[in-house]
């Protein structure tokens, strides 16, 4: 006992492997004993343990030693047999169930954390019933015939003094028929020492009769073997056993049974002395005697060299014997059994050396005999003996393993023994601190019986916990395994215990399947025990099981909802994971002075609005003196920093919910959580905070604010944006604290918004800079009027160029009127404001040209104040129930997707409110499809100055056919006319999709008197022509002009065209849709700034007989550039050879080749007539003429030509030189050059003054020098 | 090809960053958590063994019934664990080595945060292909 660590197994062995005393009582004895609530064996049991018996014993080799501790096992003869398998199983199950019920109380407590477990010592956390269970288990395989330590060493025959004929009774008791099978079947020696006991009940009378019988017995059976035992001396008095010795052995007895109530102190002492006497005087000496006898026998037959050889030879001969005979081969008289008995007796009397030597001897025999069960039993004992000897750990373990595997090998019959062996082995390993190995053995013990396996696995798990280093994961795993097995055996409480302990390992694990498995099962089990609250706690852990497969998710959800329903309680779970709130999607829209016409308008960037409203709203400094000042008077300074919202107007919150599962989940009553606090001036900030919380609780359902509720169903994996709103009712402060939703009727999840996390879009403006505090807190101010605006009939898809008449409806639902309205439109190209006074006009007709132009002045001419704000008429005041309608003109200017922004500014008439003005912002998105594509190409007319040929190319890129209606040149400077009839070009009149059309028109500068600016292109001639000089066409044209403007058109004469077409509407009665296409800045100028035309009579009839013919020719020179030019005209009478040179006839050729001038006869057709020698004509007058021509002016020069003979003459031999004066460097005035120059300057280049084609940029370390080269022709000949 | 094979990569903080059932057997729902349990428990053994050898491949270190756990520990103490029922040590070793290479490539990705979950589908297909090849 030196090593305390050895005590566990040692104690167990000393308890379990002890001599067995068989007890054979008569029924009368039992009856007497039952008066005390005890059986005879039970009565004696407490006295069978001797801590200090002090009996001298001699070993086989006559070495004396003293036994100190000793124990006897008293067993009824009827119990000395192999226990029934089923019965033991039942009993073990009972043990486990009982243990489970005992532990019920602490089953629902929080599992203690693993840290505390590992530091506390073993008994604290390993359930105590394990010991008990193991003991029961070991007992379940006792009284086997292959081992001798369970064989009774003595027999106690007990007869009551009241029995009739007691002597005969004694003889009857030891009747072979009633004896246990061990004796009957010859496994042990039937001649065991007997002790004859006479039990006398003192209540039955005096002990005289007893003494008489005892004397008789002594005569019959010998004096030494007879005893008298007197009990029940106490006459129904109260027992005085403190402590009661029986209580420890019968824990199941209820206290009122009053064990041993008739035994007084003398009786107890007598019992103790009796057992002591029996063991020290009978049993131990008997065993000692037996050991000596057996030892001598064994020595005689087996020890010594000769016996060894003989034995070996003899066994070899037996080898062929079939194995199944081995069971009955060893009777008590066989030498093997005797050796075994010798070993076991020696073991029981602590003579371990002797025991070991015998076991060794025996094990080789059995091995040779292939008697595996016996071999295993001997090996097991060897291991234990080694252990008791406290030497050779390795040998002990080897023997145990050997025994264990051997037991397992023999099949089912060895299973129980294997388990027992394993348990001992485990204890042995535990004793030496090899917990890891012990756990492995436990795992091997766990066989097919699930309940036993469960217990073993649980014990294994505790071993892992005790192992150094601690193996927590193994601990958890084995607990789970054992929990599963417990569950299989309906030991729910044990299962829960195992899982709960495992939770301490798996809590918060990232191993998703593990976590789900543990929580799901433990939740289910708690639910099955009716502890729904605890079950719910675990079920909540698995709701967000997105990694699981769909069937598993369905299973989880089904159970979850079932348990939830059964709980009958309402849960409020913060941050419930089903569905997941995507907090980054949180978007709060509050309207202060900015109001939005549509949700689309909210999502527009604030900067766009600000840019748009720049001119309308009072500027920053201005604002401070107006409404902000007013606000600061009304409100405490502190509150200025929070956001503002208006009572009665909804605060909209958008938040996305994501369903992590693959199933669809309905969630209902999605609503915001808000807190309201009244707005009285509170000097103490902390008290206000407290009140806020309380108010929020109590007032949430009262009339301070109204919350909207939304029900949504989330499909698997879906993310849905929930739009929620809260409408504050009265002034004060409103705080949005979170969002809550109902997963089912009794499961409410909520999510508290944390102010830092929220990106808010509302105040990008100036107040954002000031406000650093709570973005979720709003200052509710008094109710204000709020305009609502709709644009009627705004199409979503239109063809480009479509012109429509729309109207803007403004409505004010408040009692307070608004006034001083202004409006601005982001794209005036698309949307134009009509005359507010002409609300009711029929649309296409109003565009038609009217005879009286009186209306023209009244039209709103937005072109004058372009880019500026439209002011509503001064007296416009919008009341309640008074809808204001403003006509709008819409024209889809360019194809593509267009966003139109419209903002209306209005002021509130009531001066007492915190805000003086508000703006209404609307946003519209249109899709514009392409329709007609119009382009114009203008070339000068060759035959006439100031006249041009215009080629119009139209292609229908839309999907519907269009009808051309009218082409106009805008303004009154140009007049156009068709060259050929339009009917020839498109007989059908319709331009079907994809069709292209080219038409030629004549263009000339208009006279003052007649202005034919419009050309009717439609069929049937007589349609009314639209007036392009009136709104809205002129307005749209203006914006087109602005947008089509490029930089080079400034000093060139241009012409703008407007093509009006129409499309039949789909519905019959509707007027056709009108389209207008604008082509602006079509340049009429060509590359040459100077144009001239030599003109004279084409045919002259002249009589050459009189004189030479002198003809006057008129040369008209036009300078279309913006510079004055100097022109030199040289005429020369060239020699005939050179006169034909084509170089001088360039101008003529070019012009004559123009196909559009068929009426001009080619003048050089009769060149053949010209005489060879003389020039056919000569120029008369000055040969050189200088003309100075101002910018954009025309002059006429007269030239004289003299001809000598009739004929046709080519008058091409003159030259005209021109140069532009006044522009030192012509290049610089040209558009492209200016553009280039601007660009270079912007990029940081400096232009050198000396060489103006050279740009320099200084980049500190190096220069970039750029030399501009190119052929720039300054003059044209 | 083993009928059961569960491959997992465990980060050094014991968090699974990749898992794949690469066995040929039909997947059972119960098996998923059982495999996790076995591998999780085997971490205890890995912890003991990893420092006793300089080799990265620890061979089969733990077993549960007929399932064997083979482990490969990288220098960064990321553990590649394979639960399998076949006895093909060489194949498993090659499998681990090639997966290790793939894992290093994942680590080289500047957008991958070490210790976070490996979500690359390319990695997944590669691992599965390797499993088919070697196990």
GROMACS .gro file of C-alpha atoms in nm, chain A residues 784-1040:
model
  257
  784UNK     CA    1  -4.568   7.089  -4.286
  785UNK     CA    2  -4.735   7.102  -4.620
  786UNK     CA    3  -4.593   6.862  -4.865
  787UNK     CA    4  -4.643   6.888  -5.234
  788UNK     CA    5  -4.696   6.584  -5.441
  789UNK     CA    6  -4.629   6.604  -5.806
  790UNK     CA    7  -4.705   6.373  -6.092
  791UNK     CA    8  -4.631   6.410  -6.456
  792UNK     CA    9  -4.932   6.279  -6.639
  793UNK     CA   10  -4.894   6.055  -6.939
  794UNK     CA   11  -4.519   6.047  -6.929
  795UNK     CA   12  -4.432   5.758  -7.155
  796UNK     CA   13  -4.168   5.510  -7.054
  797UNK     CA   14  -4.068   5.419  -7.404
  798UNK     CA   15  -4.074   5.663  -7.690
  799UNK     CA   16  -3.916   5.702  -8.029
  800UNK     CA   17  -3.659   5.970  -8.066
  801UNK     CA   18  -3.800   6.296  -8.178
  802UNK     CA   19  -4.144   6.230  -8.043
  803UNK     CA   20  -4.315   6.543  -7.932
  804UNK     CA   21  -4.580   6.513  -7.668
  805UNK     CA   22  -4.783   6.734  -7.452
  806UNK     CA   23  -4.778   6.644  -7.085
  807UNK     CA   24  -4.886   6.811  -6.770
  808UNK     CA   25  -4.742   6.835  -6.423
  809UNK     CA   26  -4.993   6.801  -6.145
  810UNK     CA   27  -4.906   6.948  -5.811
  811UNK     CA   28  -5.115   6.862  -5.512
  812UNK     CA   29  -5.101   6.986  -5.157
  813UNK     CA   30  -5.272   6.771  -4.900
  814UNK     CA   31  -5.206   7.002  -4.607
  815UNK     CA   32  -5.417   7.289  -4.488
  816UNK     CA   33  -5.131   7.529  -4.511
  817UNK     CA   34  -5.097   7.671  -4.861
  818UNK     CA   35  -4.767   7.693  -5.037
  819UNK     CA   36  -4.653   7.971  -5.264
  820UNK     CA   37  -4.362   8.111  -5.451
  821UNK     CA   38  -4.305   7.805  -5.657
  822UNK     CA   39  -4.007   7.756  -5.880
  823UNK     CA   40  -3.909   7.467  -6.092
  824UNK     CA   41  -3.606   7.341  -6.268
  825UNK     CA   42  -3.560   7.063  -6.516
  826UNK     CA   43  -3.237   6.884  -6.564
  827UNK     CA   44  -3.278   6.824  -6.934
  828UNK     CA   45  -3.458   7.111  -7.102
  829UNK     CA   46  -3.386   6.937  -7.428
  830UNK     CA   47  -3.640   6.679  -7.328
  831UNK     CA   48  -3.884   6.868  -7.119
  832UNK     CA   49  -4.009   7.218  -7.165
  833UNK     CA   50  -4.255   7.418  -6.978
  834UNK     CA   51  -4.563   7.528  -7.160
  835UNK     CA   52  -4.774   7.832  -7.107
  836UNK     CA   53  -4.958   7.785  -6.781
  837UNK     CA   54  -5.252   7.984  -6.914
  838UNK     CA   55  -5.318   7.759  -7.208
  839UNK     CA   56  -5.402   7.442  -7.035
  840UNK     CA   57  -5.664   7.317  -7.269
  841UNK     CA   58  -5.547   7.303  -7.625
  842UNK     CA   59  -5.570   7.017  -7.864
  843UNK     CA   60  -5.226   6.911  -7.926
  844UNK     CA   61  -5.111   6.875  -8.281
  845UNK     CA   62  -5.341   7.143  -8.402
  846UNK     CA   63  -5.200   7.408  -8.179
  847UNK     CA   64  -4.872   7.380  -8.356
  848UNK     CA   65  -5.020   7.487  -8.684
  849UNK     CA   66  -4.943   7.818  -8.832
  850UNK     CA   67  -5.195   8.075  -8.745
  851UNK     CA   68  -5.278   8.376  -8.946
  852UNK     CA   69  -5.276   8.605  -8.652
  853UNK     CA   70  -4.949   8.612  -8.472
  854UNK     CA   71  -5.086   8.781  -8.168
  855UNK     CA   72  -5.044   8.482  -7.944
  856UNK     CA   73  -4.681   8.464  -8.010
  857UNK     CA   74  -4.590   8.718  -7.752
  858UNK     CA   75  -4.763   8.535  -7.478
  859UNK     CA   76  -4.577   8.214  -7.528
  860UNK     CA   77  -4.327   8.127  -7.275
  861UNK     CA   78  -4.000   8.171  -7.443
  862UNK     CA   79  -3.761   7.977  -7.237
  863UNK     CA   80  -3.488   8.039  -7.484
  864UNK     CA   81  -3.438   8.384  -7.345
  865UNK     CA   82  -3.346   8.270  -6.999
  866UNK     CA   83  -3.187   7.945  -7.084
  867UNK     CA   84  -3.047   7.727  -6.807
  868UNK     CA   85  -3.232   7.923  -6.553
  869UNK     CA   86  -3.518   7.859  -6.324
  870UNK     CA   87  -3.877   7.862  -6.423
  871UNK     CA   88  -4.078   8.078  -6.192
  872UNK     CA   89  -4.438   7.994  -6.155
  873UNK     CA   90  -4.668   8.289  -6.198
  874UNK     CA   91  -4.649   8.517  -5.898
  875UNK     CA   92  -4.994   8.451  -5.776
  876UNK     CA   93  -4.967   8.075  -5.779
  877UNK     CA   94  -5.072   7.943  -5.444
  878UNK     CA   95  -5.157   7.581  -5.400
  879UNK     CA   96  -5.421   7.510  -5.143
  880UNK     CA   97  -5.564   7.195  -5.021
  881UNK     CA   98  -5.790   7.032  -5.274
  882UNK     CA   99  -5.662   7.260  -5.538
  883UNK     CA  100  -5.459   7.083  -5.793
  884UNK     CA  101  -5.230   7.295  -5.993
  885UNK     CA  102  -5.167   7.182  -6.346
  886UNK     CA  103  -4.876   7.301  -6.548
  887UNK     CA  104  -4.850   7.203  -6.912
  888UNK     CA  105  -4.524   7.052  -7.018
  889UNK     CA  106  -4.382   6.979  -7.357
  890UNK     CA  107  -4.187   6.669  -7.398
  891UNK     CA  108  -3.963   6.576  -7.682
  892UNK     CA  109  -3.739   6.271  -7.686
  893UNK     CA  110  -3.423   6.434  -7.804
  894UNK     CA  111  -3.171   6.154  -7.823
  895UNK     CA  112  -3.199   5.779  -7.826
  896UNK     CA  113  -3.090   5.588  -7.520
  897UNK     CA  114  -3.189   5.573  -7.157
  898UNK     CA  115  -3.256   5.910  -7.015
  899UNK     CA  116  -3.293   6.019  -6.658
  900UNK     CA  117  -3.495   6.330  -6.612
  901UNK     CA  118  -3.473   6.516  -6.289
  902UNK     CA  119  -3.730   6.767  -6.194
  903UNK     CA  120  -3.726   6.970  -5.883
  904UNK     CA  121  -3.993   7.204  -5.756
  905UNK     CA  122  -3.920   7.457  -5.492
  906UNK     CA  123  -4.195   7.597  -5.278
  907UNK     CA  124  -4.228   7.808  -4.972
  908UNK     CA  125  -4.455   7.755  -4.682
  909UNK     CA  126  -4.685   8.035  -4.598
  910UNK     CA  127  -4.695   7.963  -4.230
  911UNK     CA  128  -4.406   8.152  -4.081
  912UNK     CA  129  -4.403   7.974  -3.750
  913UNK     CA  130  -4.274   7.644  -3.879
  914UNK     CA  131  -3.917   7.543  -3.859
  915UNK     CA  132  -3.883   7.519  -4.232
  916UNK     CA  133  -3.972   7.789  -4.469
  917UNK     CA  134  -3.919   7.610  -4.793
  918UNK     CA  135  -3.918   7.262  -4.925
  919UNK     CA  136  -3.832   7.104  -5.250
  920UNK     CA  137  -4.002   6.827  -5.436
  921UNK     CA  138  -3.772   6.610  -5.635
  922UNK     CA  139  -3.892   6.374  -5.898
  923UNK     CA  140  -3.695   6.146  -6.112
  924UNK     CA  141  -3.813   5.982  -6.431
  925UNK     CA  142  -3.641   5.728  -6.644
  926UNK     CA  143  -3.727   5.692  -7.008
  927UNK     CA  144  -3.615   5.470  -7.280
  928UNK     CA  145  -3.583   5.646  -7.609
  929UNK     CA  146  -3.569   5.432  -7.920
  930UNK     CA  147  -3.408   5.553  -8.238
  931UNK     CA  148  -3.637   5.668  -8.514
  932UNK     CA  149  -3.538   5.890  -8.806
  933UNK     CA  150  -3.182   5.974  -8.874
  934UNK     CA  151  -3.159   6.296  -9.070
  935UNK     CA  152  -2.851   6.448  -9.221
  936UNK     CA  153  -2.806   6.737  -9.457
  937UNK     CA  154  -2.534   6.803  -9.704
  938UNK     CA  155  -2.512   7.147  -9.855
  939UNK     CA  156  -2.311   7.230 -10.158
  940UNK     CA  157  -2.308   7.558 -10.345
  941UNK     CA  158  -2.504   7.589 -10.658
  942UNK     CA  159  -2.256   7.618 -10.944
  943UNK     CA  160  -2.460   7.843 -11.153
  944UNK     CA  161  -2.580   8.091 -10.903
  945UNK     CA  162  -2.418   8.270 -10.625
  946UNK     CA  163  -2.588   8.249 -10.287
  947UNK     CA  164  -2.783   7.945 -10.386
  948UNK     CA  165  -2.722   7.601 -10.258
  949UNK     CA  166  -2.821   7.251 -10.328
  950UNK     CA  167  -2.923   7.063 -10.017
  951UNK     CA  168  -2.923   6.693 -10.005
  952UNK     CA  169  -3.134   6.554  -9.727
  953UNK     CA  170  -3.071   6.193  -9.627
  954UNK     CA  171  -3.333   6.036  -9.411
  955UNK     CA  172  -3.322   5.684  -9.284
  956UNK     CA  173  -3.582   5.524  -9.062
  957UNK     CA  174  -3.400   5.338  -8.790
  958UNK     CA  175  -3.706   5.280  -8.582
  959UNK     CA  176  -3.946   4.991  -8.581
  960UNK     CA  177  -4.249   5.168  -8.717
  961UNK     CA  178  -4.317   5.344  -9.038
  962UNK     CA  179  -4.324   5.718  -9.034
  963UNK     CA  180  -4.481   5.974  -9.258
  964UNK     CA  181  -4.281   6.279  -9.347
  965UNK     CA  182  -4.470   6.594  -9.298
  966UNK     CA  183  -4.271   6.904  -9.329
  967UNK     CA  184  -3.920   7.034  -9.359
  968UNK     CA  185  -3.846   7.379  -9.236
  969UNK     CA  186  -3.545   7.592  -9.214
  970UNK     CA  187  -3.556   7.758  -8.883
  971UNK     CA  188  -3.545   8.133  -8.874
  972UNK     CA  189  -3.626   8.360  -9.157
  973UNK     CA  190  -3.293   8.386  -9.329
  974UNK     CA  191  -3.319   8.095  -9.564
  975UNK     CA  192  -3.580   7.980  -9.790
  976UNK     CA  193  -3.602   7.631  -9.920
  977UNK     CA  194  -3.785   7.464 -10.200
  978UNK     CA  195  -3.805   7.117 -10.336
  979UNK     CA  196  -3.622   7.046 -10.656
  980UNK     CA  197  -3.823   6.744 -10.742
  981UNK     CA  198  -4.159   6.631 -10.626
  982UNK     CA  199  -4.163   6.427 -10.307
  983UNK     CA  200  -4.421   6.195 -10.458
  984UNK     CA  201  -4.159   6.077 -10.704
  985UNK     CA  202  -3.927   5.985 -10.422
  986UNK     CA  203  -4.163   5.800 -10.198
  987UNK     CA  204  -4.482   5.717 -10.373
  988UNK     CA  205  -4.631   5.555 -10.066
  989UNK     CA  206  -4.562   5.849  -9.845
  990UNK     CA  207  -4.458   5.620  -9.562
  991UNK     CA  208  -4.105   5.565  -9.462
  992UNK     CA  209  -4.104   5.203  -9.352
  993UNK     CA  210  -3.848   5.081  -9.101
  994UNK     CA  211  -3.506   5.061  -9.252
  995UNK     CA  212  -3.596   5.265  -9.555
  996UNK     CA  213  -3.366   5.544  -9.661
  997UNK     CA  214  -3.457   5.847  -9.861
  998UNK     CA  215  -3.256   6.120 -10.026
  999UNK     CA  216  -3.414   6.438 -10.145
 1000UNK     CA  217  -3.264   6.745 -10.304
 1001UNK     CA  218  -3.369   7.088 -10.214
 1002UNK     CA  219  -3.274   7.431 -10.316
 1003UNK     CA  220  -3.167   7.672 -10.052
 1004UNK     CA  221  -3.119   8.041 -10.089
 1005UNK     CA  222  -3.102   8.342  -9.876
 1006UNK     CA  223  -3.445   8.467  -9.815
 1007UNK     CA  224  -3.570   8.793  -9.948
 1008UNK     CA  225  -3.722   9.032  -9.713
 1009UNK     CA  226  -4.062   9.001  -9.866
 1010UNK     CA  227  -4.130   8.636  -9.901
 1011UNK     CA  228  -4.009   8.376  -9.660
 1012UNK     CA  229  -4.080   8.029  -9.785
 1013UNK     CA  230  -3.910   7.853  -9.496
 1014UNK     CA  231  -4.130   7.548  -9.491
 1015UNK     CA  232  -4.167   7.272  -9.742
 1016UNK     CA  233  -4.460   7.039  -9.726
 1017UNK     CA  234  -4.344   6.685  -9.769
 1018UNK     CA  235  -4.664   6.510  -9.692
 1019UNK     CA  236  -4.909   6.356  -9.927
 1020UNK     CA  237  -5.212   6.533 -10.042
 1021UNK     CA  238  -5.044   6.868 -10.034
 1022UNK     CA  239  -5.281   7.066  -9.825
 1023UNK     CA  240  -5.186   6.983  -9.468
 1024UNK     CA  241  -5.143   7.261  -9.225
 1025UNK     CA  242  -4.786   7.358  -9.183
 1026UNK     CA  243  -4.656   7.380  -8.832
 1027UNK     CA  244  -4.515   7.702  -8.715
 1028UNK     CA  245  -4.157   7.648  -8.627
 1029UNK     CA  246  -4.122   7.990  -8.484
 1030UNK     CA  247  -4.350   7.925  -8.194
 1031UNK     CA  248  -4.323   7.731  -7.877
 1032UNK     CA  249  -4.270   7.455  -7.818
 1033UNK     CA  250  -4.092   7.380  -8.141
 1034UNK     CA  251  -3.875   7.683  -8.124
 1035UNK     CA  252  -3.782   7.615  -7.767
 1036UNK     CA  253  -3.679   7.264  -7.836
 1037UNK     CA  254  -3.492   7.385  -8.137
 1038UNK     CA  255  -3.306   7.625  -7.923
 1039UNK     CA  256  -3.185   7.352  -7.695
 1040UNK     CA  257  -3.099   7.137  -7.990
   0.00000   0.00000   0.00000
